[in-house]
XYZ file of C-alpha atoms in Angstrom:
482
model
C 29.925 0.000 78.463
C 30.109 1.310 75.223
C 29.473 5.282 75.329
C 27.028 6.592 72.460
C 25.506 10.055 72.273
C 22.921 10.746 70.858
C 21.345 13.475 68.478
C 16.879 15.103 68.581
C 16.290 16.651 65.639
C 13.110 18.640 66.082
C 11.869 19.098 61.649
C 9.245 20.508 59.707
C 7.007 16.807 60.233
C 8.882 14.606 62.113
C 11.233 14.144 65.407
C 13.773 12.539 65.201
C 16.726 10.834 67.586
C 19.743 8.948 66.636
C 22.197 6.723 68.875
C 25.750 7.312 67.843
C 28.326 4.599 69.851
C 31.797 5.292 70.272
C 32.492 1.256 69.752
C 31.727 1.059 65.807
C 28.423 -1.046 65.727
C 26.115 0.852 64.050
C 23.956 3.560 65.703
C 19.812 3.478 66.768
C 17.189 5.486 65.347
C 13.740 6.351 65.662
C 11.697 8.791 63.566
C 7.873 9.992 64.910
C 5.083 12.061 62.484
C 5.156 14.066 65.489
C 1.640 15.915 64.019
C 2.419 19.400 65.457
C 0.984 21.157 62.007
C -2.102 23.244 63.434
C -4.904 22.536 60.722
C -7.789 25.310 60.054
C -5.510 28.306 59.654
C -6.138 31.097 57.414
C -4.230 30.996 53.322
C -0.129 31.526 54.421
C 0.306 30.512 58.581
C 1.903 27.654 59.629
C 1.955 26.503 63.113
C 2.878 23.826 65.286
C 1.500 22.706 68.376
C 4.829 23.454 70.655
C 2.562 21.435 72.980
C 3.198 17.727 70.494
C 6.518 19.045 69.142
C 7.957 18.171 72.940
C 5.823 15.252 73.688
C 6.904 13.720 70.365
C 10.646 14.661 71.502
C 10.737 12.856 74.981
C 8.822 10.009 73.455
C 11.799 9.524 70.740
C 14.294 9.881 73.315
C 12.454 7.110 75.410
C 12.019 4.688 72.424
C 15.624 5.594 71.599
C 16.841 4.935 75.105
C 15.470 2.073 75.356
C 17.121 0.329 72.377
C 19.888 1.526 74.083
C 19.883 0.377 77.623
C 23.646 -1.250 77.788
C 25.496 2.112 76.974
C 25.923 4.700 78.676
C 24.830 7.810 77.231
C 27.161 10.996 77.774
C 25.429 13.932 76.135
C 22.138 14.499 73.946
C 22.868 17.200 71.420
C 19.896 18.509 69.655
C 18.497 20.452 66.329
C 15.591 21.352 64.681
C 14.382 23.216 61.916
C 15.853 26.879 61.226
C 14.040 30.724 61.970
C 11.279 29.079 63.464
C 9.303 31.006 66.839
C 8.969 30.556 69.855
C 7.727 33.753 72.646
C 7.232 32.773 76.122
C 6.226 34.704 79.235
C 8.678 35.016 82.254
C 7.562 31.303 83.527
C 8.880 29.947 80.508
C 5.788 28.991 78.785
C 4.643 29.842 75.876
C 2.160 31.390 75.197
C 0.600 31.143 71.369
C 1.725 28.036 68.519
C 5.032 27.365 67.160
C 5.341 29.788 63.887
C 7.646 27.968 61.989
C 10.339 29.122 58.916
C 7.101 28.417 56.228
C 5.074 31.197 57.532
C 4.271 34.217 54.977
C 1.613 36.545 57.609
C 4.831 38.712 56.457
C 3.505 39.102 52.866
C 0.017 39.911 54.142
C -1.224 44.221 53.598
C -2.570 46.426 56.875
C -4.463 48.382 57.068
C -2.279 50.711 54.623
C -1.999 47.779 51.840
C 1.344 47.612 52.516
C 2.956 44.269 53.776
C 4.615 44.126 56.756
C 7.668 42.782 54.691
C 7.852 45.193 52.778
C 7.379 48.138 55.576
C 10.719 46.498 56.982
C 12.739 46.150 54.058
C 11.829 49.814 53.400
C 12.885 50.900 57.107
C 15.792 48.981 56.820
C 19.342 49.832 54.403
C 20.664 46.561 52.670
C 24.079 47.082 53.563
C 22.569 46.442 57.043
C 21.703 43.299 56.633
C 25.279 42.201 55.192
C 26.130 41.158 58.038
C 23.705 38.825 58.928
C 24.421 37.120 56.104
C 20.944 36.985 54.574
C 18.598 39.410 54.164
C 15.218 39.324 56.134
C 12.556 37.675 54.613
C 9.181 35.792 55.165
C 9.464 32.744 58.296
C 12.284 34.969 59.660
C 11.979 35.241 63.002
C 13.181 39.057 63.180
C 10.239 39.750 60.118
C 7.767 37.507 62.066
C 8.119 39.004 65.764
C 7.874 42.456 63.197
C 4.116 41.178 61.415
C 2.998 40.112 64.962
C 3.033 43.528 66.312
C 2.160 46.099 62.533
C -0.687 42.629 62.544
C -1.631 42.786 66.439
C -0.775 39.166 66.710
C 1.805 39.597 69.600
C 0.573 38.894 73.131
C 1.425 41.416 75.687
C 2.661 39.479 78.446
C 5.795 38.521 75.740
C 9.264 37.782 78.517
C 11.139 36.312 75.352
C 11.754 34.454 71.873
C 13.650 31.542 71.182
C 13.916 29.492 67.986
C 11.976 25.667 68.245
C 15.176 23.337 69.237
C 16.683 26.208 71.509
C 13.358 25.944 73.024
C 13.655 21.833 73.142
C 16.447 22.102 74.988
C 15.697 24.614 77.777
C 12.376 22.183 78.723
C 14.937 19.158 78.513
C 17.317 21.423 81.090
C 15.063 23.231 83.071
C 17.556 26.288 82.060
C 16.704 29.955 80.320
C 16.737 28.596 76.586
C 19.698 30.178 75.531
C 21.183 29.660 70.641
C 24.324 29.763 68.910
C 25.247 30.920 65.455
C 23.993 29.438 63.448
C 20.177 30.294 65.307
C 20.339 33.550 65.812
C 21.676 34.318 62.318
C 18.483 32.643 61.209
C 17.014 35.586 62.896
C 17.411 37.699 60.737
C 18.948 39.868 63.798
C 22.530 38.970 63.896
C 25.630 40.254 62.443
C 27.795 37.190 61.648
C 31.514 39.172 61.078
C 30.363 41.735 64.653
C 29.061 38.254 66.059
C 25.777 39.645 67.983
C 22.547 41.304 67.716
C 22.486 44.366 65.131
C 21.245 46.809 67.662
C 20.012 48.766 64.258
C 17.536 46.641 63.117
C 16.525 45.436 66.426
C 14.687 49.182 66.865
C 13.587 49.338 63.365
C 11.938 44.831 63.897
C 10.874 46.922 66.933
C 12.666 43.469 69.110
C 13.374 44.809 72.372
C 16.810 43.127 73.443
C 15.622 41.704 76.386
C 13.416 39.473 74.660
C 16.628 37.884 72.773
C 18.711 34.573 73.860
C 22.091 34.251 74.496
C 24.112 33.538 71.697
C 26.799 30.861 72.935
C 28.657 28.325 71.403
C 27.532 25.190 68.900
C 27.306 22.164 70.892
C 28.249 23.798 74.134
C 27.702 21.318 77.237
C 24.051 24.315 78.126
C 22.975 22.421 81.033
C 21.476 18.731 82.169
C 18.606 16.725 82.155
C 16.397 17.084 84.618
C 14.873 14.235 87.157
C 11.028 15.471 85.817
C 12.552 14.898 81.539
C 14.661 11.728 83.665
C 11.202 10.419 84.147
C 9.595 10.708 80.873
C 12.550 9.967 78.717
C 14.649 7.096 80.298
C 17.773 8.654 80.216
C 20.175 9.396 83.426
C 19.251 12.550 85.048
C 21.882 15.028 84.827
C 22.710 14.124 81.411
C 24.288 17.186 79.755
C 22.254 18.786 77.267
C 23.862 21.006 74.262
C 23.864 23.601 72.682
C 21.113 23.122 69.819
C 22.811 23.776 66.178
C 20.645 24.291 62.719
C 18.904 22.022 60.569
C 21.102 23.083 58.414
C 24.774 23.209 59.549
C 23.442 19.672 61.469
C 23.123 17.918 58.373
C 26.720 20.356 56.840
C 28.462 18.747 59.718
C 27.922 15.015 59.140
C 27.190 14.796 55.359
C 28.732 16.899 53.535
C 33.596 16.111 52.661
C 35.653 17.329 53.777
C 38.106 18.971 51.528
C 36.940 22.517 48.928
C 36.294 20.129 46.082
C 32.811 18.459 46.932
C 29.273 20.897 48.372
C 26.176 19.349 49.203
C 22.700 19.494 47.808
C 19.614 18.814 51.182
C 16.344 17.346 49.525
C 13.880 17.539 52.727
C 10.498 19.789 52.887
C 12.726 22.399 50.855
C 15.876 22.387 48.605
C 19.291 23.757 50.013
C 22.535 23.764 48.291
C 26.218 24.351 50.413
C 29.748 24.597 49.840
C 32.209 25.679 52.966
C 34.054 28.873 53.185
C 37.198 29.158 54.967
C 36.072 33.749 56.239
C 32.871 35.318 55.945
C 32.180 36.804 52.192
C 27.991 37.545 50.714
C 26.764 36.575 47.160
C 23.689 38.063 45.509
C 20.885 35.039 46.288
C 22.965 33.574 48.515
C 22.436 33.232 52.310
C 25.856 33.901 54.610
C 25.743 30.828 57.247
C 28.122 30.322 59.955
C 29.595 26.622 60.194
C 31.101 25.275 63.878
C 34.445 24.586 64.450
C 34.753 21.118 63.721
C 36.648 20.498 66.789
C 36.804 22.059 69.957
C 40.225 24.073 69.581
C 39.656 25.345 66.073
C 36.888 28.777 65.242
C 33.873 28.170 63.243
C 34.065 28.354 59.516
C 31.120 29.504 56.720
C 29.360 28.609 54.233
C 27.554 29.589 51.215
C 23.692 28.406 50.886
C 21.208 28.299 48.469
C 18.193 28.407 50.992
C 14.844 28.029 50.064
C 14.577 26.294 47.055
C 12.451 23.897 45.397
C 12.980 20.328 47.141
C 10.522 17.186 48.742
C 7.399 19.818 47.841
C 7.636 20.158 45.136
C 7.745 16.157 44.428
C 4.865 15.145 47.088
C 3.335 18.133 44.929
C 2.672 15.790 41.862
C 1.634 13.031 43.920
C -1.268 15.131 45.996
C -1.758 16.625 42.769
C -3.034 12.934 41.192
C -5.032 12.125 44.304
C -6.706 14.760 44.263
C -7.601 15.353 40.015
C -8.751 11.955 40.739
C -10.486 12.515 43.961
C -12.840 15.150 42.077
C -13.979 11.951 39.625
C -15.527 10.047 43.096
C -11.596 7.007 43.042
C -10.005 8.033 45.709
C -6.291 6.326 45.512
C -3.540 6.559 48.515
C -0.700 8.082 48.430
C 1.661 4.955 48.465
C 0.259 3.552 45.583
C 0.594 7.273 43.299
C 4.275 6.123 44.100
C 4.023 3.053 42.795
C 2.862 3.730 39.309
C 5.410 7.213 38.957
C 8.004 4.927 40.071
C 6.960 2.451 37.113
C 7.056 4.405 34.761
C 9.310 6.862 35.891
C 12.741 5.686 33.747
C 15.980 7.669 33.217
C 14.623 7.423 29.506
C 12.375 9.294 30.551
C 14.399 12.582 32.631
C 16.534 12.871 29.381
C 13.683 12.598 26.897
C 13.121 16.228 28.676
C 9.747 16.080 26.918
C 8.375 17.911 29.493
C 10.542 20.954 31.628
C 8.840 22.220 34.436
C 10.320 25.157 36.500
C 8.855 23.766 40.096
C 8.681 26.818 42.380
C 4.982 26.329 43.844
C 5.856 27.810 46.769
C 7.545 30.656 45.725
C 11.456 31.268 46.619
C 12.919 32.102 49.546
C 13.879 35.376 47.433
C 10.719 36.053 45.574
C 8.090 34.413 47.448
C 5.712 35.113 44.854
C 6.847 33.158 41.981
C 5.181 30.583 41.057
C 5.617 27.185 39.009
C 6.115 27.175 35.493
C 5.695 24.044 32.404
C 7.313 24.170 29.064
C 6.896 22.380 26.459
C 2.898 20.995 27.236
C 1.800 18.954 23.722
C -1.324 17.669 23.088
C -0.291 13.984 24.140
C 2.633 13.956 27.078
C 0.900 16.165 29.813
C 1.164 12.628 31.884
C 1.667 12.054 35.028
C 5.000 10.431 34.818
C 6.042 13.226 32.504
C 5.189 16.162 34.771
C 7.252 14.153 37.078
C 10.389 13.287 35.153
C 10.172 17.381 34.771
C 10.105 18.243 38.148
C 12.596 15.523 39.170
C 14.866 17.848 36.615
C 13.903 20.913 37.599
C 14.716 20.573 40.848
C 18.632 19.800 39.895
C 18.304 22.701 36.917
C 17.090 25.463 39.902
C 20.469 23.773 42.168
C 22.956 24.300 38.852
C 21.398 27.730 38.388
C 22.857 28.945 41.927
C 25.811 26.512 41.362
C 26.999 29.290 38.207
C 25.605 32.317 39.257
C 28.517 32.269 42.592
C 31.398 32.421 39.633
C 34.303 32.602 41.830
C 33.610 31.902 45.169
C 32.270 28.104 44.142
C 34.403 24.944 44.811
C 36.350 25.043 41.185
C 37.001 21.927 39.727
C 33.821 20.550 41.318
C 34.657 16.849 41.962
C 32.032 15.123 43.995
C 28.568 16.102 45.101
C 27.267 14.594 48.587
C 23.305 15.114 48.698
C 20.764 14.580 51.828
C 17.292 13.928 52.811
C 14.663 12.062 52.642
C 13.663 13.317 48.938
C 17.300 12.683 47.725
C 17.292 9.099 49.542
C 13.768 7.985 48.392
C 14.030 9.061 44.716
C 17.330 8.039 42.652
C 16.374 9.566 39.335
C 16.680 12.845 40.914
C 19.832 12.535 42.024
C 20.374 11.197 38.467
C 19.128 13.972 37.186
C 21.590 15.873 39.711
C 24.622 13.832 38.974
C 23.597 14.688 34.501
C 23.392 18.752 35.423
C 26.485 18.966 37.240
C 28.255 16.681 35.392
C 30.593 15.672 38.577
C 29.840 11.808 40.648
C 27.080 12.359 43.232
C 26.310 10.097 45.994
C 24.020 10.242 48.975
C 25.371 10.168 52.327
C 25.530 7.169 53.890
C 24.110 8.331 57.425
C 20.162 8.626 57.910
C 18.224 11.373 59.648
C 21.850 13.825 58.341
C 20.478 16.944 60.866
C 20.655 13.851 64.081
C 23.329 12.680 63.283
C 25.401 15.851 63.156
C 24.119 17.356 66.804
C 24.958 14.077 67.843
C 28.495 13.989 66.079
C 29.156 17.762 67.044
C 27.688 17.002 70.923
C 29.912 13.990 71.007
C 32.791 15.733 70.575
C 31.865 18.122 72.936
C 31.609 14.944 75.722
C 35.183 14.313 74.405
C 34.381 11.636 72.970
C 36.040 11.840 69.396
C 38.077 15.130 68.927
C 36.761 16.313 65.727
C 34.336 15.687 63.448
C 36.554 13.824 60.863
C 36.899 11.215 63.826
C 32.835 11.070 64.696
C 31.985 10.183 60.920
C 33.211 7.187 60.530
C 31.034 5.743 63.759
C 27.835 7.003 61.783
C 26.881 4.881 58.440
C 23.343 3.412 59.231
C 23.148 -0.419 57.949
C 20.234 -0.416 55.176
C 17.230 -2.545 56.399
């Protein structure tokens, strides 16, 4: 009987599960829209219903296990949207909706006219954040917890906090939530250099140390599937549950080739550009993040990340805007029809002419949340949907290249190849072409679909003993096109 390892990704819009076999057969995968986003909230709020997230995760596991009944499940790895905030009471029940990385309530002015984020940054010397690898920003757990207190929205019976992937792993195993370094650092409160929660940052953000989860190695076994969850998923009770990792790190594990001459551009809802670092370094405007070890007998590395950049949300903007304009004239057009129209008219030549240029930061950036999109080169006749879309695609590529150039001596050089991952890359070949022309090197789209779930499965498989290291696992992860 073949063995498999399952990777589970709790994403911003969907939940994905993938099963990787140890006998070389193609992986099986399932993706479900979780529809957990809460509507009707004030502008700038981004929340999700935790019960819908958990139910979708259970459904995905049930479906993937049903597709692999003849295999032994060696372990379940988990990943998910970083920076998310889950508030729990003493019984580990959620106290309110999950607050996601897209939340901007920390930018709302308080009674004194100052936003919680500005107040927090004024209280925190910049050098205090150096060891975290990032700057406190909207949507980060540390920022969100401070904002909840300043806006009088923090539940009185809070007992602990968790990241959404860690919380799902906790629900599967019946254990109190723990976390790993990749998630912990995404809070803005964890010192990667000293490998611990930063006490002065906790004080500044008014975060109680006993709220925070223990930090354990990425991908290590943290518990076993409970009988209740076994009944719900069809997976054997006692199946090892592995410590969750951030979705950014999971995508890097599955999609960034070995070596120092490559980088990864991930286009999901947002966009990131990533490359490895052998040791901890800080570069202005980029995050330094933890990268889990490639094998059980190695130490973890680090990676430089240009995060919070424009990505799939910018591509989706043109579709949504076209449909909104038409709707105001009483013409209802489907999302699929708009994509069909654009794909028919978008050509490589349209990208090369660059008749319209665009800075597609419609929702701001992590460094500058108030930044907005800009179109230039608009004439009397060229502001067409296809030209706008072409400008956006080129603008996304340019935003990635600008981050690469700004890193100067700490970037891959010579750069020989770029791997692109995420549905935004897979569904937009002209974006891949734009990136290749911007950087002047070949670009390949990752052969792994559902890259984050795949990375979580690979790491879990290494810790379960299916493979000696990540490189050995990668050869089992290619999904054949339908």
